[in-house]
GROMACS .gro file of C-alpha atoms in nm:
model
  135
    1UNK     CA    1   0.150   3.455   4.020
    2UNK     CA    2  -0.138   3.222   3.938
    3UNK     CA    3  -0.120   2.854   4.015
    4UNK     CA    4  -0.184   2.765   3.653
    5UNK     CA    5   0.105   2.987   3.539
    6UNK     CA    6   0.372   2.786   3.719
    7UNK     CA    7   0.668   2.653   3.525
    8UNK     CA    8   0.542   2.298   3.579
    9UNK     CA    9   0.211   2.377   3.410
   10UNK     CA   10   0.391   2.561   3.130
   11UNK     CA   11   0.607   2.253   3.064
   12UNK     CA   12   0.302   2.028   3.059
   13UNK     CA   13   0.124   2.269   2.824
   14UNK     CA   14   0.433   2.271   2.601
   15UNK     CA   15   0.430   1.890   2.601
   16UNK     CA   16   0.062   1.878   2.511
   17UNK     CA   17   0.114   2.132   2.232
   18UNK     CA   18   0.410   1.931   2.101
   19UNK     CA   19   0.209   1.606   2.111
   20UNK     CA   20  -0.073   1.773   1.916
   21UNK     CA   21   0.171   1.911   1.660
   22UNK     CA   22   0.347   1.573   1.637
   23UNK     CA   23   0.016   1.397   1.571
   24UNK     CA   24  -0.061   1.638   1.287
   25UNK     CA   25   0.286   1.589   1.138
   26UNK     CA   26   0.260   1.209   1.164
   27UNK     CA   27  -0.086   1.215   1.005
   28UNK     CA   28   0.054   1.426   0.722
   29UNK     CA   29   0.338   1.176   0.677
   30UNK     CA   30   0.090   0.887   0.654
   31UNK     CA   31  -0.137   1.079   0.417
   32UNK     CA   32   0.156   1.137   0.183
   33UNK     CA   33   0.305   0.788   0.202
   34UNK     CA   34   0.248   0.734  -0.171
   35UNK     CA   35   0.328   1.086  -0.287
   36UNK     CA   36   0.638   1.085  -0.510
   37UNK     CA   37   0.921   1.294  -0.367
   38UNK     CA   38   0.751   1.354  -0.031
   39UNK     CA   39   0.989   1.376   0.265
   40UNK     CA   40   0.868   1.291   0.614
   41UNK     CA   41   0.880   1.538   0.900
   42UNK     CA   42   0.922   1.494   1.272
   43UNK     CA   43   0.869   1.705   1.583
   44UNK     CA   44   1.132   1.764   1.852
   45UNK     CA   45   1.027   1.889   2.192
   46UNK     CA   46   1.136   1.658   2.470
   47UNK     CA   47   1.501   1.662   2.360
   48UNK     CA   48   1.499   2.043   2.335
   49UNK     CA   49   1.339   2.071   2.680
   50UNK     CA   50   1.588   1.821   2.828
   51UNK     CA   51   1.881   2.014   2.684
   52UNK     CA   52   1.743   2.336   2.829
   53UNK     CA   53   1.690   2.180   3.172
   54UNK     CA   54   2.033   2.015   3.184
   55UNK     CA   55   2.202   2.345   3.117
   56UNK     CA   56   2.335   2.252   2.772
   57UNK     CA   57   2.278   2.598   2.636
   58UNK     CA   58   2.512   2.880   2.542
   59UNK     CA   59   2.564   3.170   2.776
   60UNK     CA   60   2.473   3.421   2.507
   61UNK     CA   61   2.107   3.486   2.441
   62UNK     CA   62   1.956   3.520   2.097
   63UNK     CA   63   1.657   3.706   1.967
   64UNK     CA   64   1.396   3.465   1.832
   65UNK     CA   65   1.208   3.619   1.541
   66UNK     CA   66   1.038   3.306   1.408
   67UNK     CA   67   0.857   3.023   1.588
   68UNK     CA   68   1.076   2.774   1.398
   69UNK     CA   69   1.395   2.910   1.556
   70UNK     CA   70   1.552   2.726   1.845
   71UNK     CA   71   1.543   2.922   2.167
   72UNK     CA   72   1.876   2.933   2.343
   73UNK     CA   73   2.068   3.137   2.590
   74UNK     CA   74   1.926   3.244   2.923
   75UNK     CA   75   1.573   3.132   2.854
   76UNK     CA   76   1.331   3.070   3.137
   77UNK     CA   77   1.032   2.997   2.915
   78UNK     CA   78   0.943   2.653   2.789
   79UNK     CA   79   1.079   2.597   2.437
   80UNK     CA   80   0.843   2.543   2.147
   81UNK     CA   81   0.824   2.222   1.949
   82UNK     CA   82   1.043   2.222   1.640
   83UNK     CA   83   0.935   2.055   1.313
   84UNK     CA   84   1.217   1.918   1.099
   85UNK     CA   85   1.208   1.746   0.761
   86UNK     CA   86   1.433   1.452   0.674
   87UNK     CA   87   1.560   1.543   0.328
   88UNK     CA   88   1.850   1.293   0.326
   89UNK     CA   89   1.682   0.952   0.306
   90UNK     CA   90   1.463   0.761   0.061
   91UNK     CA   91   1.256   0.451   0.128
   92UNK     CA   92   1.097   0.396  -0.211
   93UNK     CA   93   1.191   0.424  -0.576
   94UNK     CA   94   0.979   0.739  -0.598
   95UNK     CA   95   1.216   0.925  -0.359
   96UNK     CA   96   0.959   0.913  -0.077
   97UNK     CA   97   1.093   0.831   0.271
   98UNK     CA   98   0.775   0.744   0.466
   99UNK     CA   99   0.783   0.404   0.639
  100UNK     CA  100   0.424   0.323   0.742
  101UNK     CA  101   0.530   0.084   1.021
  102UNK     CA  102   0.755   0.347   1.173
  103UNK     CA  103   0.487   0.616   1.145
  104UNK     CA  104   0.231   0.392   1.318
  105UNK     CA  105   0.478   0.310   1.598
  106UNK     CA  106   0.560   0.679   1.644
  107UNK     CA  107   0.190   0.760   1.650
  108UNK     CA  108   0.129   0.501   1.924
  109UNK     CA  109   0.425   0.637   2.122
  110UNK     CA  110   0.292   0.989   2.082
  111UNK     CA  111  -0.050   0.881   2.209
  112UNK     CA  112   0.108   0.730   2.521
  113UNK     CA  113   0.312   1.045   2.576
  114UNK     CA  114   0.000   1.265   2.536
  115UNK     CA  115  -0.192   1.048   2.783
  116UNK     CA  116   0.089   1.076   3.039
  117UNK     CA  117   0.093   1.456   3.004
  118UNK     CA  118  -0.283   1.469   3.060
  119UNK     CA  119  -0.251   1.236   3.359
  120UNK     CA  120   0.021   1.455   3.513
  121UNK     CA  121  -0.186   1.767   3.454
  122UNK     CA  122  -0.493   1.608   3.614
  123UNK     CA  123  -0.285   1.496   3.911
  124UNK     CA  124  -0.155   1.847   3.974
  125UNK     CA  125  -0.502   1.997   3.943
  126UNK     CA  126  -0.635   1.737   4.188
  127UNK     CA  127  -0.360   1.825   4.437
  128UNK     CA  128  -0.442   2.196   4.408
  129UNK     CA  129  -0.813   2.127   4.447
  130UNK     CA  130  -0.742   1.924   4.762
  131UNK     CA  131  -0.535   2.207   4.906
  132UNK     CA  132  -0.797   2.471   4.827
  133UNK     CA  133  -1.098   2.270   4.941
  134UNK     CA  134  -0.921   2.094   5.225
  135UNK     CA  135  -0.902   1.714   5.221
   0.00000   0.00000   0.00000
């Protein structure tokens, strides 16, 4: 088993992938803020990962045939980020539900989250380098 294949690194990679996907989704929301009928999307990863880690999963496994499916059951792999669209709300008269202030706040939060994932990854790599090279 390689050091970079540990579950910790897989979770960090999943977090980085989710942050990248979230940034793309948020940018798409902002780009379509004035598009009539556009419905904003969001990305879930941390909540799915937390549910998996806390054991809030069914005992039966399921075959996942599409990357948009939730993974559940006895899953040891890190779940993928899930994109969902909010079809139920409207912010404007044109049936669009993008709130620019909210999108900007979520984008800033996502940037902080991404930076913390990178910092954690760098910290683990530094620890491994110290072990391999010797203080």
